[in-house]
Short mmCIF file of C-alpha atoms and ligand atoms in Angstrom, two decimals:
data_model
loop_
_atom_site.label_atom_id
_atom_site.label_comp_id
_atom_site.label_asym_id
_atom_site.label_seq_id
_atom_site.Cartn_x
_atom_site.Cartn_y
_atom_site.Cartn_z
CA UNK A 1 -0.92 -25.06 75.63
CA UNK A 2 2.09 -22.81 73.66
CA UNK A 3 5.21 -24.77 74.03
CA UNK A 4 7.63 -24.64 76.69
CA UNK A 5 10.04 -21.06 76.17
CA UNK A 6 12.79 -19.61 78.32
CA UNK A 7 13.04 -16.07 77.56
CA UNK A 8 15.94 -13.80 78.65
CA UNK A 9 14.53 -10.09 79.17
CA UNK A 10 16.98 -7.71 80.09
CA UNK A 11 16.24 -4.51 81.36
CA UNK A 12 13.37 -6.38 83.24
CA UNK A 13 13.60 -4.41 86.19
CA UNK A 14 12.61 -0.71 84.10
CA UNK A 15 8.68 0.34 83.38
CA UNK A 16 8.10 -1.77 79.87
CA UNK A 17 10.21 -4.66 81.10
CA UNK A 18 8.61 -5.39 84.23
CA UNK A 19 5.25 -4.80 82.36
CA UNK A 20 6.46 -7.43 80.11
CA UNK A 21 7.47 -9.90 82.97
CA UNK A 22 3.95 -9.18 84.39
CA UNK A 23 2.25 -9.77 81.59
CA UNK A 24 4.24 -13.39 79.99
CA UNK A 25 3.96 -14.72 84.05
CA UNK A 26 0.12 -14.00 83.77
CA UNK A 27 -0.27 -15.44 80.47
CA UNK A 28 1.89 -18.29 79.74
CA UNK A 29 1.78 -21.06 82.75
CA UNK A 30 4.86 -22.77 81.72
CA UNK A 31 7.06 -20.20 80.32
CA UNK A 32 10.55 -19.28 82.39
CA UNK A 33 11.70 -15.66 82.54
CA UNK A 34 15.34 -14.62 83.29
CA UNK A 35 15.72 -11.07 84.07
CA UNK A 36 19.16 -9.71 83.43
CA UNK A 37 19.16 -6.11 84.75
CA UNK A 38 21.99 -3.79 85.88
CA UNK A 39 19.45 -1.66 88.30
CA UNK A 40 20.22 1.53 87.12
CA UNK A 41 18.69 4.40 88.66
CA UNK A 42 15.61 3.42 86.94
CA UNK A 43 15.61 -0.50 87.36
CA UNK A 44 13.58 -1.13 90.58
CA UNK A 45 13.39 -4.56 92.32
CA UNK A 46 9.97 -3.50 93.59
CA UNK A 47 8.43 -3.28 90.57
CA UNK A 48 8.72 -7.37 90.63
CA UNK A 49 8.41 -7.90 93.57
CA UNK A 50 4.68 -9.94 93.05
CA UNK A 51 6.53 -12.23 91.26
CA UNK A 52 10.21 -12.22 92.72
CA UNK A 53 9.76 -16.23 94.29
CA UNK A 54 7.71 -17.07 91.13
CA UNK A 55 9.15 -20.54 90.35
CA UNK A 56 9.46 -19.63 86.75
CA UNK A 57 11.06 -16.13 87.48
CA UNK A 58 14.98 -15.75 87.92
CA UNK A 59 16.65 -12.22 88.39
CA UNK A 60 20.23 -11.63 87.41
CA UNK A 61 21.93 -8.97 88.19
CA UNK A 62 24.68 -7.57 85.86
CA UNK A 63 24.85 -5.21 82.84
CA UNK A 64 24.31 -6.45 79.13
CA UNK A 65 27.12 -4.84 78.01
CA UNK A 66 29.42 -6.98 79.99
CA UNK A 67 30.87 -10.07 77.99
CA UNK A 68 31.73 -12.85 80.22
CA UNK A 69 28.46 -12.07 81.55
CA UNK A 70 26.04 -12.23 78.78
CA UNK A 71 27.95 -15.58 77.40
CA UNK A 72 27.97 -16.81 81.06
CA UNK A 73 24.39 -16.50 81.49
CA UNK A 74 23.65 -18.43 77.43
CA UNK A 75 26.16 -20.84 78.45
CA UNK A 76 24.44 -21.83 81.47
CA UNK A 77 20.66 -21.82 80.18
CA UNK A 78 18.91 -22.95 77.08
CA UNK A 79 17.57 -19.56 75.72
CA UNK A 80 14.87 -19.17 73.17
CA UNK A 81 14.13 -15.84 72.92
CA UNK A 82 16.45 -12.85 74.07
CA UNK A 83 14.12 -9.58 74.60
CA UNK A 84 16.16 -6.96 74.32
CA UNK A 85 14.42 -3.92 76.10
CA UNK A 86 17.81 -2.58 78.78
CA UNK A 87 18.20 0.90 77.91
CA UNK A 88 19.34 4.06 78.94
CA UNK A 89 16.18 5.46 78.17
CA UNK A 90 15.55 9.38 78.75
CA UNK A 91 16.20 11.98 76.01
CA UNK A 92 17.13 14.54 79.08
CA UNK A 93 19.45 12.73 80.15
CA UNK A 94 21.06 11.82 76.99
CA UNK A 95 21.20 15.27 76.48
CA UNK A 96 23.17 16.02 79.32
CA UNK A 97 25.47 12.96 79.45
CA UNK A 98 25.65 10.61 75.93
CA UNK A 99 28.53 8.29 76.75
CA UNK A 100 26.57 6.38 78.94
CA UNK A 101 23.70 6.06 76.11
CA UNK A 102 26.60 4.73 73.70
CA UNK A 103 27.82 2.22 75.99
CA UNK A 104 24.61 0.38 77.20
CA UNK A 105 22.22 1.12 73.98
CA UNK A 106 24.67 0.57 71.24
CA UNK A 107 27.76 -1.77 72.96
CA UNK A 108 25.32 -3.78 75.07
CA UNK A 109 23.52 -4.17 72.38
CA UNK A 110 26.12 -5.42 70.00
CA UNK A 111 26.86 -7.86 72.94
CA UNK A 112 23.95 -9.46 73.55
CA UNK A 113 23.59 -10.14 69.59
CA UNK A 114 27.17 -11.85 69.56
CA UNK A 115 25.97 -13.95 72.61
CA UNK A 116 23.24 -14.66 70.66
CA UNK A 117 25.28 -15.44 67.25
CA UNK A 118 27.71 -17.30 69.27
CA UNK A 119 24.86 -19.60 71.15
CA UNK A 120 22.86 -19.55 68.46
CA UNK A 121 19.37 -18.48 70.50
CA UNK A 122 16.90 -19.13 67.76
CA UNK A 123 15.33 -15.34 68.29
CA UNK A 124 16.08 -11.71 68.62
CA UNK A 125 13.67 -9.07 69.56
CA UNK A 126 15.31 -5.83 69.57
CA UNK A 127 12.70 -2.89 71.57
CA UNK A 128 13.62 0.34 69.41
CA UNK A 129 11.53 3.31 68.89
CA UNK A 130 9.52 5.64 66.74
CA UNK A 131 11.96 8.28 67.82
CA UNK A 132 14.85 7.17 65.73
CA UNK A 133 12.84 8.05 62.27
CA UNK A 134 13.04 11.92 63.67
CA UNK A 135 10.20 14.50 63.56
CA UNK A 136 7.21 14.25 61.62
CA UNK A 137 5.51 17.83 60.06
CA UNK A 138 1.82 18.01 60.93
CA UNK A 139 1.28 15.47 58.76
CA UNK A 140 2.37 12.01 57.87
CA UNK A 141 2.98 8.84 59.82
CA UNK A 142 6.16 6.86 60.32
CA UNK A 143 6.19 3.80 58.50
CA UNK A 144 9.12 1.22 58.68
CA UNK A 145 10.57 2.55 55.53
CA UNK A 146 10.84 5.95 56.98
CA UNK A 147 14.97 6.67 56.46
CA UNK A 148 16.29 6.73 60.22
CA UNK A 149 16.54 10.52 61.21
CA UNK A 150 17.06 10.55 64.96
CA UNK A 151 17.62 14.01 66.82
CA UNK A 152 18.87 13.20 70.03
CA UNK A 153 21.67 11.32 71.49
CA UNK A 154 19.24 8.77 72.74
CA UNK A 155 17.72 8.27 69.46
CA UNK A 156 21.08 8.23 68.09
CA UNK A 157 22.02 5.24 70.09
CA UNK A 158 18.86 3.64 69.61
CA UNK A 159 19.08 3.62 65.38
CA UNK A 160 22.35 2.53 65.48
CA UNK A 161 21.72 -0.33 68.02
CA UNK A 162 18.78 -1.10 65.05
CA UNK A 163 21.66 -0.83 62.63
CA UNK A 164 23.77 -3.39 64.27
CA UNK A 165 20.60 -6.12 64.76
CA UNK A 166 19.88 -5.43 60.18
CA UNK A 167 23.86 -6.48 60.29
CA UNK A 168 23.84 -9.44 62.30
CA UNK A 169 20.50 -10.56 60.07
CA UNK A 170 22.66 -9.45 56.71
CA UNK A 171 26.00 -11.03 57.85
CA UNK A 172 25.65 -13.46 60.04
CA UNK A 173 22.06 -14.99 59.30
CA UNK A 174 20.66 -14.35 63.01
CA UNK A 175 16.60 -14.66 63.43
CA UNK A 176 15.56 -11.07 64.79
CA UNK A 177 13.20 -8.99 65.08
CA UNK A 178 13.15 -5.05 65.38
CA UNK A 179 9.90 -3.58 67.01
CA UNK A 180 9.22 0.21 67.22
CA UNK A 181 6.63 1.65 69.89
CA UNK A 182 5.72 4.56 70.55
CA UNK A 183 5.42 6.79 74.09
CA UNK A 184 4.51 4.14 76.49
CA UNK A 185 2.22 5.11 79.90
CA UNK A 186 1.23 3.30 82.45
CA UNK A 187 1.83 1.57 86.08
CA UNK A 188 5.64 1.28 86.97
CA UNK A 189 6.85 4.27 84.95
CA UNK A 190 9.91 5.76 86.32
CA UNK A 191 8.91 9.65 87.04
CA UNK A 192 11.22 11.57 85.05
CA UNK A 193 9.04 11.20 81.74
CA UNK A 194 6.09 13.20 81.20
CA UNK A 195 3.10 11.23 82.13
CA UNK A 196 4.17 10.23 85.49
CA UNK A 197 5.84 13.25 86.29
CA UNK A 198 3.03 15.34 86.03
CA UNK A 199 0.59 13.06 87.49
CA UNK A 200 3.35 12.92 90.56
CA UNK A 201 3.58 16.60 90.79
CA UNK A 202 0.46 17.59 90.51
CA UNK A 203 -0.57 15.21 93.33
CA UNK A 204 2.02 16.78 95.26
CA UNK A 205 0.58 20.18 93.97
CA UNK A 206 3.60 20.89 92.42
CA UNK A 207 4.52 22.71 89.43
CA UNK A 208 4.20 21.08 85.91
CA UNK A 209 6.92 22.19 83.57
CA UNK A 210 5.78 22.31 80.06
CA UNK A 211 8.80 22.32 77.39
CA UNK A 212 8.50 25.21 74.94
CA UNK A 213 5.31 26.22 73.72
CA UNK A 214 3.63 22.32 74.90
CA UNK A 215 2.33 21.79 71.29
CA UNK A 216 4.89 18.94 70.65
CA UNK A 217 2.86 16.09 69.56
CA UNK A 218 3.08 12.06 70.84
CA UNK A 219 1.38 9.34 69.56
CA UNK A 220 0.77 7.77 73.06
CA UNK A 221 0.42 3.75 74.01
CA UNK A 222 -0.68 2.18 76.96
CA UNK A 223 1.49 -0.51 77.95
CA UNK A 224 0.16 -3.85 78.23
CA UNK A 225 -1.00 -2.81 74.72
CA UNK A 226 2.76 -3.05 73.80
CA UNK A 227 2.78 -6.00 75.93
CA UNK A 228 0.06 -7.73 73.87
CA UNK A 229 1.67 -6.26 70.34
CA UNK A 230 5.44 -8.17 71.64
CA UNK A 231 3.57 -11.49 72.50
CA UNK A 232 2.50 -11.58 68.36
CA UNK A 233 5.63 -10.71 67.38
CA UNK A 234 7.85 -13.15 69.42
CA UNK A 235 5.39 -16.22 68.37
CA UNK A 236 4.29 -15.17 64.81
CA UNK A 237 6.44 -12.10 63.92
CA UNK A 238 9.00 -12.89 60.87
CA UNK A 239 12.31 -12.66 61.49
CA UNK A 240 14.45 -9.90 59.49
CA UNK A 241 11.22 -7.78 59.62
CA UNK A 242 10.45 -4.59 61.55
CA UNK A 243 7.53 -3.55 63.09
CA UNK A 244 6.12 0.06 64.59
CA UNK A 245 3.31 -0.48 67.09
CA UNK A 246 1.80 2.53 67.83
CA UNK A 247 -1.44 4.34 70.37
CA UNK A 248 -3.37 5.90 68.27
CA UNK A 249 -3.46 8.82 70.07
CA UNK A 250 -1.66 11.69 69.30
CA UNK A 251 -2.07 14.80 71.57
CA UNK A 252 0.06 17.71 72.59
CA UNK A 253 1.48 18.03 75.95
CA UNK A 254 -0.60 20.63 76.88
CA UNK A 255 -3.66 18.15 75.99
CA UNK A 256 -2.26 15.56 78.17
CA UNK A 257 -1.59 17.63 81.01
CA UNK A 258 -4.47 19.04 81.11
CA UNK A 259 -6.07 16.05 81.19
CA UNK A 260 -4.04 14.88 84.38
CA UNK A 261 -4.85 17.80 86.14
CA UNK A 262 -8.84 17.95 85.27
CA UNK A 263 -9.23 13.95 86.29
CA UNK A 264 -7.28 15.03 89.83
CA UNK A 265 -9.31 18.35 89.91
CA UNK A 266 -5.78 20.28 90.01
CA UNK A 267 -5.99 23.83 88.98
CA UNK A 268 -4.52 24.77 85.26
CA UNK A 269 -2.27 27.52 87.10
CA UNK A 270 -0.06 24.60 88.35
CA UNK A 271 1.73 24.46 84.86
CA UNK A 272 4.61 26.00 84.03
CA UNK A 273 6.17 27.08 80.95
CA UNK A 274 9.69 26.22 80.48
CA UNK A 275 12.74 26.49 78.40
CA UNK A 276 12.25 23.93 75.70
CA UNK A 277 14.70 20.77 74.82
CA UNK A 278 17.19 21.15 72.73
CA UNK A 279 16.38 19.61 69.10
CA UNK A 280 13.00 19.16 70.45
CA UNK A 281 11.41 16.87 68.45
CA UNK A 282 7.93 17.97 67.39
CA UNK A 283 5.52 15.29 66.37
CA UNK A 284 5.62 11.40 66.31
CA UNK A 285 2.86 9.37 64.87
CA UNK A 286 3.12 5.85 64.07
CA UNK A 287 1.54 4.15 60.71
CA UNK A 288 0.55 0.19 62.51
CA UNK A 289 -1.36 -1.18 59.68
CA UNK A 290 1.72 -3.51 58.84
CA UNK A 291 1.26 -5.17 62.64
CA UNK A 292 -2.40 -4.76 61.76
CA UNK A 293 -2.59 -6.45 58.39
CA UNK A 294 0.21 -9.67 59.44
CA UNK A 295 -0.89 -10.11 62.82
CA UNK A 296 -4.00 -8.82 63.44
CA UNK A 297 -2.80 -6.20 66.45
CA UNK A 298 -3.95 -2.94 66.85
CA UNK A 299 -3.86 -1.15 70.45
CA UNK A 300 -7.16 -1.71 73.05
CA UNK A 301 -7.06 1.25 75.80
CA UNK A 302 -8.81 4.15 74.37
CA UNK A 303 -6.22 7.29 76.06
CA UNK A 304 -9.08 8.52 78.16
CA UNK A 305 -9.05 5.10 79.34
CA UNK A 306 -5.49 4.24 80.06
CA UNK A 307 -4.80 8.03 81.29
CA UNK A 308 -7.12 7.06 84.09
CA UNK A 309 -6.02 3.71 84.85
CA UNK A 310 -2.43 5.18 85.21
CA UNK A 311 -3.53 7.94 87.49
CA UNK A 312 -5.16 5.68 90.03
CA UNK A 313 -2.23 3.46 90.18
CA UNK A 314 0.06 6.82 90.94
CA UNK A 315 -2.46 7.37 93.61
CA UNK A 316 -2.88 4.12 95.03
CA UNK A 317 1.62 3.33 94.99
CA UNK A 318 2.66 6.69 96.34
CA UNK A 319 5.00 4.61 98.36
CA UNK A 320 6.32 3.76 95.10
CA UNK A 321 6.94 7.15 93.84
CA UNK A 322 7.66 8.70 96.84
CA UNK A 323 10.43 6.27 97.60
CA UNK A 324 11.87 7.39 94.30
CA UNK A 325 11.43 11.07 94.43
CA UNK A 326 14.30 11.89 97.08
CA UNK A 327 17.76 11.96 96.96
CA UNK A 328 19.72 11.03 93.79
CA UNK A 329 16.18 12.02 92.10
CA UNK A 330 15.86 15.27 93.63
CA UNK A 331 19.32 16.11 92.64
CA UNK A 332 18.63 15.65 88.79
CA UNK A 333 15.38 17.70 89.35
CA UNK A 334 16.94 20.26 90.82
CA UNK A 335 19.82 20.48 87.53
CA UNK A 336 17.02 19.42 84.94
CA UNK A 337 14.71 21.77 86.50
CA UNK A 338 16.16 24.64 88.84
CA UNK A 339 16.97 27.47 86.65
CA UNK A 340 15.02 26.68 83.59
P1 NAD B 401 13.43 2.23 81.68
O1 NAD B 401 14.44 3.31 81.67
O2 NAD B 401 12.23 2.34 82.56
O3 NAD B 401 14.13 0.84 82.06
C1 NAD B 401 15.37 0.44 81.54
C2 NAD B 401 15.84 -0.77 82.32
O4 NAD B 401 17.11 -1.18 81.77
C3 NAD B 401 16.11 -0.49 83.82
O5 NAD B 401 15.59 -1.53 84.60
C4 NAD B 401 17.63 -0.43 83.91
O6 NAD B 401 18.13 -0.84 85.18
C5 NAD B 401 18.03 -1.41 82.82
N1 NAD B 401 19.38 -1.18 82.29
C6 NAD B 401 19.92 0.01 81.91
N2 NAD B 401 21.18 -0.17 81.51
C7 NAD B 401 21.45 -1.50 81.61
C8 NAD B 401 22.57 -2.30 81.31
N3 NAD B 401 23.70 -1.76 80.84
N4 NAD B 401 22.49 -3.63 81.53
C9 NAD B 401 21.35 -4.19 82.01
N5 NAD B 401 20.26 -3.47 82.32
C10 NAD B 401 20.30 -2.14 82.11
O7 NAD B 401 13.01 2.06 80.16
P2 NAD B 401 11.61 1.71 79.50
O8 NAD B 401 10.83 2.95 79.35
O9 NAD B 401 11.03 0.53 80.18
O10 NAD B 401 12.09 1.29 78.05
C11 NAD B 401 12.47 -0.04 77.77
C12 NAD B 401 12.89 -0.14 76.33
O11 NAD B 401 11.84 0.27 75.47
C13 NAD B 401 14.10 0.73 75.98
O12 NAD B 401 14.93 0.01 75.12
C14 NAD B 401 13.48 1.92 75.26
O13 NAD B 401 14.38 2.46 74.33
C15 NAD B 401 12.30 1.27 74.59
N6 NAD B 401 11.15 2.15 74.33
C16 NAD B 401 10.60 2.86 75.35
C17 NAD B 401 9.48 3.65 75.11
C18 NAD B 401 8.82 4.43 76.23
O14 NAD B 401 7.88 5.17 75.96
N7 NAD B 401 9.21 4.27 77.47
C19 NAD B 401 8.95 3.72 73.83
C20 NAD B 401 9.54 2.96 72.80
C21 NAD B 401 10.63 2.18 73.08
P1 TYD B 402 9.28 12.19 77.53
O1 TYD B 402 8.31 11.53 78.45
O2 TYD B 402 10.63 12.56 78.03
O3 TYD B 402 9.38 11.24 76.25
P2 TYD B 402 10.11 11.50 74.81
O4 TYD B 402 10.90 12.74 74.86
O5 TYD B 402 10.98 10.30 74.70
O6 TYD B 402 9.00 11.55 73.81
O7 TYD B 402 8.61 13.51 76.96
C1 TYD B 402 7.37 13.47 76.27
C2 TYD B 402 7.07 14.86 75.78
O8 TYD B 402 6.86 15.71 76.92
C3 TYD B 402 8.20 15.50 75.01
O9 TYD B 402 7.66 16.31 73.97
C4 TYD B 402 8.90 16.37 76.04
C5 TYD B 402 7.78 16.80 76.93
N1 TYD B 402 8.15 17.06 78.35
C6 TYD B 402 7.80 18.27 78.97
O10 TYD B 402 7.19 19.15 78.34
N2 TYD B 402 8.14 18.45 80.27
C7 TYD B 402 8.83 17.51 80.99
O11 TYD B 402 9.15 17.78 82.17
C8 TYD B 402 9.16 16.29 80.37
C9 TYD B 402 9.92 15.23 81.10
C10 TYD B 402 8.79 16.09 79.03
#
């Protein structure tokens, strides 16, 4: 049996976290969790809630970017591993409103590692993404010596958050770990991001809004195999190192919505072309073979497997969706999505 670990996750209460929480519970009988998460529009207690009077489980509510907080909380507890996925977390958004992506994604950030520094937690594991290396051509992968290139403000606050973990290894000698994934699907995804928004939708028989000309490319995950690719790295990953984990599976938007709407027997006339994002990135594919060669990973859940796994949990937790999709939700549709 692994060794005992107490693990601080923040942003535990979002789709990857609670995945993650899911997924270490399952797995590791005597392992404790402690779930710091502000609940952000996106942070939902339900997604927990199977394990919310799990005797190893303990939710905290509070934001990482608060001080007295963070140190509070490694004061108090013997922490082993902090797991750093809180995150403002939707391009769209950061598009629209940045500060907030600044604050949480690159201050939080910065405060969590000087808890960690200051309480000396023995590990690091920062959750970044392939989308701070940029846009790839048609061709190529991202590898970890890719220079950092991001596009968006989200991306933007996601490199330099990277930045500041490389200068806490460099300066102050803390054990960390960067990891970069990339586009997660799967249960518990908050429906603003493609996959569940269009599965959503077109159960609703809604309209699907396609960005631009839907030939942007993703390299797409399913996520307990990000789950599974975390668990290596936080028992046998190196500290200082960084590590993509990627699906895969690349395919256009158009290919994956498609998809959705052929598994559901929707009609194709359901989608709708819309005005693209701004600085749109175009493709994202992730070279592995790093995780592959050191630690044997590489992902499970075929896309044709995982795309159908997702779409019977949308259909069998429309409480879960539906609950989501009114008020403060509908409003951001309607701006996102009104006059596009
Ligand atoms: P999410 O938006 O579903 O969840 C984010 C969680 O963080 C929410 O529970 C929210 O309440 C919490 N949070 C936000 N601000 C906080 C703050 N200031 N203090 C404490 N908690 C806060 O995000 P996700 O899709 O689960 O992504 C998790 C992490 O993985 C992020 O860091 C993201 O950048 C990274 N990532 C995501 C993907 C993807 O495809 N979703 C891919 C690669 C990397
Ligand atoms: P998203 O899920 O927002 O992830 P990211 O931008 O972080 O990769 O979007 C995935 C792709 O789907 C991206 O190319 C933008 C596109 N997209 C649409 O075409 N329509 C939509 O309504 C959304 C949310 C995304």
């Amino acid at each position: 049996m692994a060794e005992d670990k107490t693990i601080l996750v923040t942003g535990g209460c979002g789709f990857i976290g609670s995945n993650f929480i899911h997924y270490i519970l399952g797995k590791y009988r005597n392992y404790r969790i402690i779930n710091l998460d502000k609940l952000t529009y996106c942070g939902n207690l339900d997604n927990l809630c199977e394990v919310a009077h799990h005797p190893h489980y303990t939710f905290i509510k509070g934001d990482i970017a608060d001080r007295e907080k963070v140190r509070e909380i490694l004061q108090k507890e013997k922490v082993d591993v902090i797991v750093n996925f809180a995150a403002e977390s939707h391009v769209d958004r950061s598009i629209e409103a940045p500060d907030l992506f600044l604050r949480t994604n690159v201050l939080g950030t910065q405060v969590l590692l000087e808890g960690a520094r200051e309480m000396e937690v023995p590990l690091f594991i920062q959750i970044s993404t392939d989308e701070v290396y940029g846009s790839l051509g048609s061709s190529g992968l991202f590898t970890e010596s890719t220079p950092l290139k991001p596009n968006s403000p989200y991306a933007a606050s996601k490199a330099a958050a990277d930045l500041l973990v490389r200068a806490y290894i460099e300066t102050f000698g803390l054990s960390a770990i960067i990891t970069r994934c990339s586009n997660n699907y799967g249960p518990y995804q908050f429906p603003e991001k493609l996959i569940p928004l269009m599965i959503s939708n077109a159960l609703e028989d809604r309209e699907l809004p396609i960005y631009g000309d839907g030939l942007n490319v993703r390299d797409w995950i399913y996520v307990e195999d990000h789950c599974r690719a975390l668990d290596l790295v936080l028992h046998r990953g190196k500290s200082g190192e960084v590590y993509n984990i990627g699906g895969d599976s690349e395919r256009t938007n158009l290919q994956v919505v498609k998809t959705i709407l052929e598994i559901l027997g929707k009609p194709e006339s359901l989608i709708r072309f819309v005005k693209d994002r701004p600085g749109h990135d175009r493709r994202y594919a992730m070279d592995f073979s790093k995780l592959q060669a050191e630690l044997g990973w590489r992902p499970e859940v075929r896309f044709e497997d995982g795309i159908r796994r997702t779409i019977n949990w949308y259909i069998d937790h429309r409480d879960w969706w539906q609950r989501i999709k009114t008020g403060e939700y509908m409003e951001y549709y309607e701006r996102m999505y009104g006059n596009r």
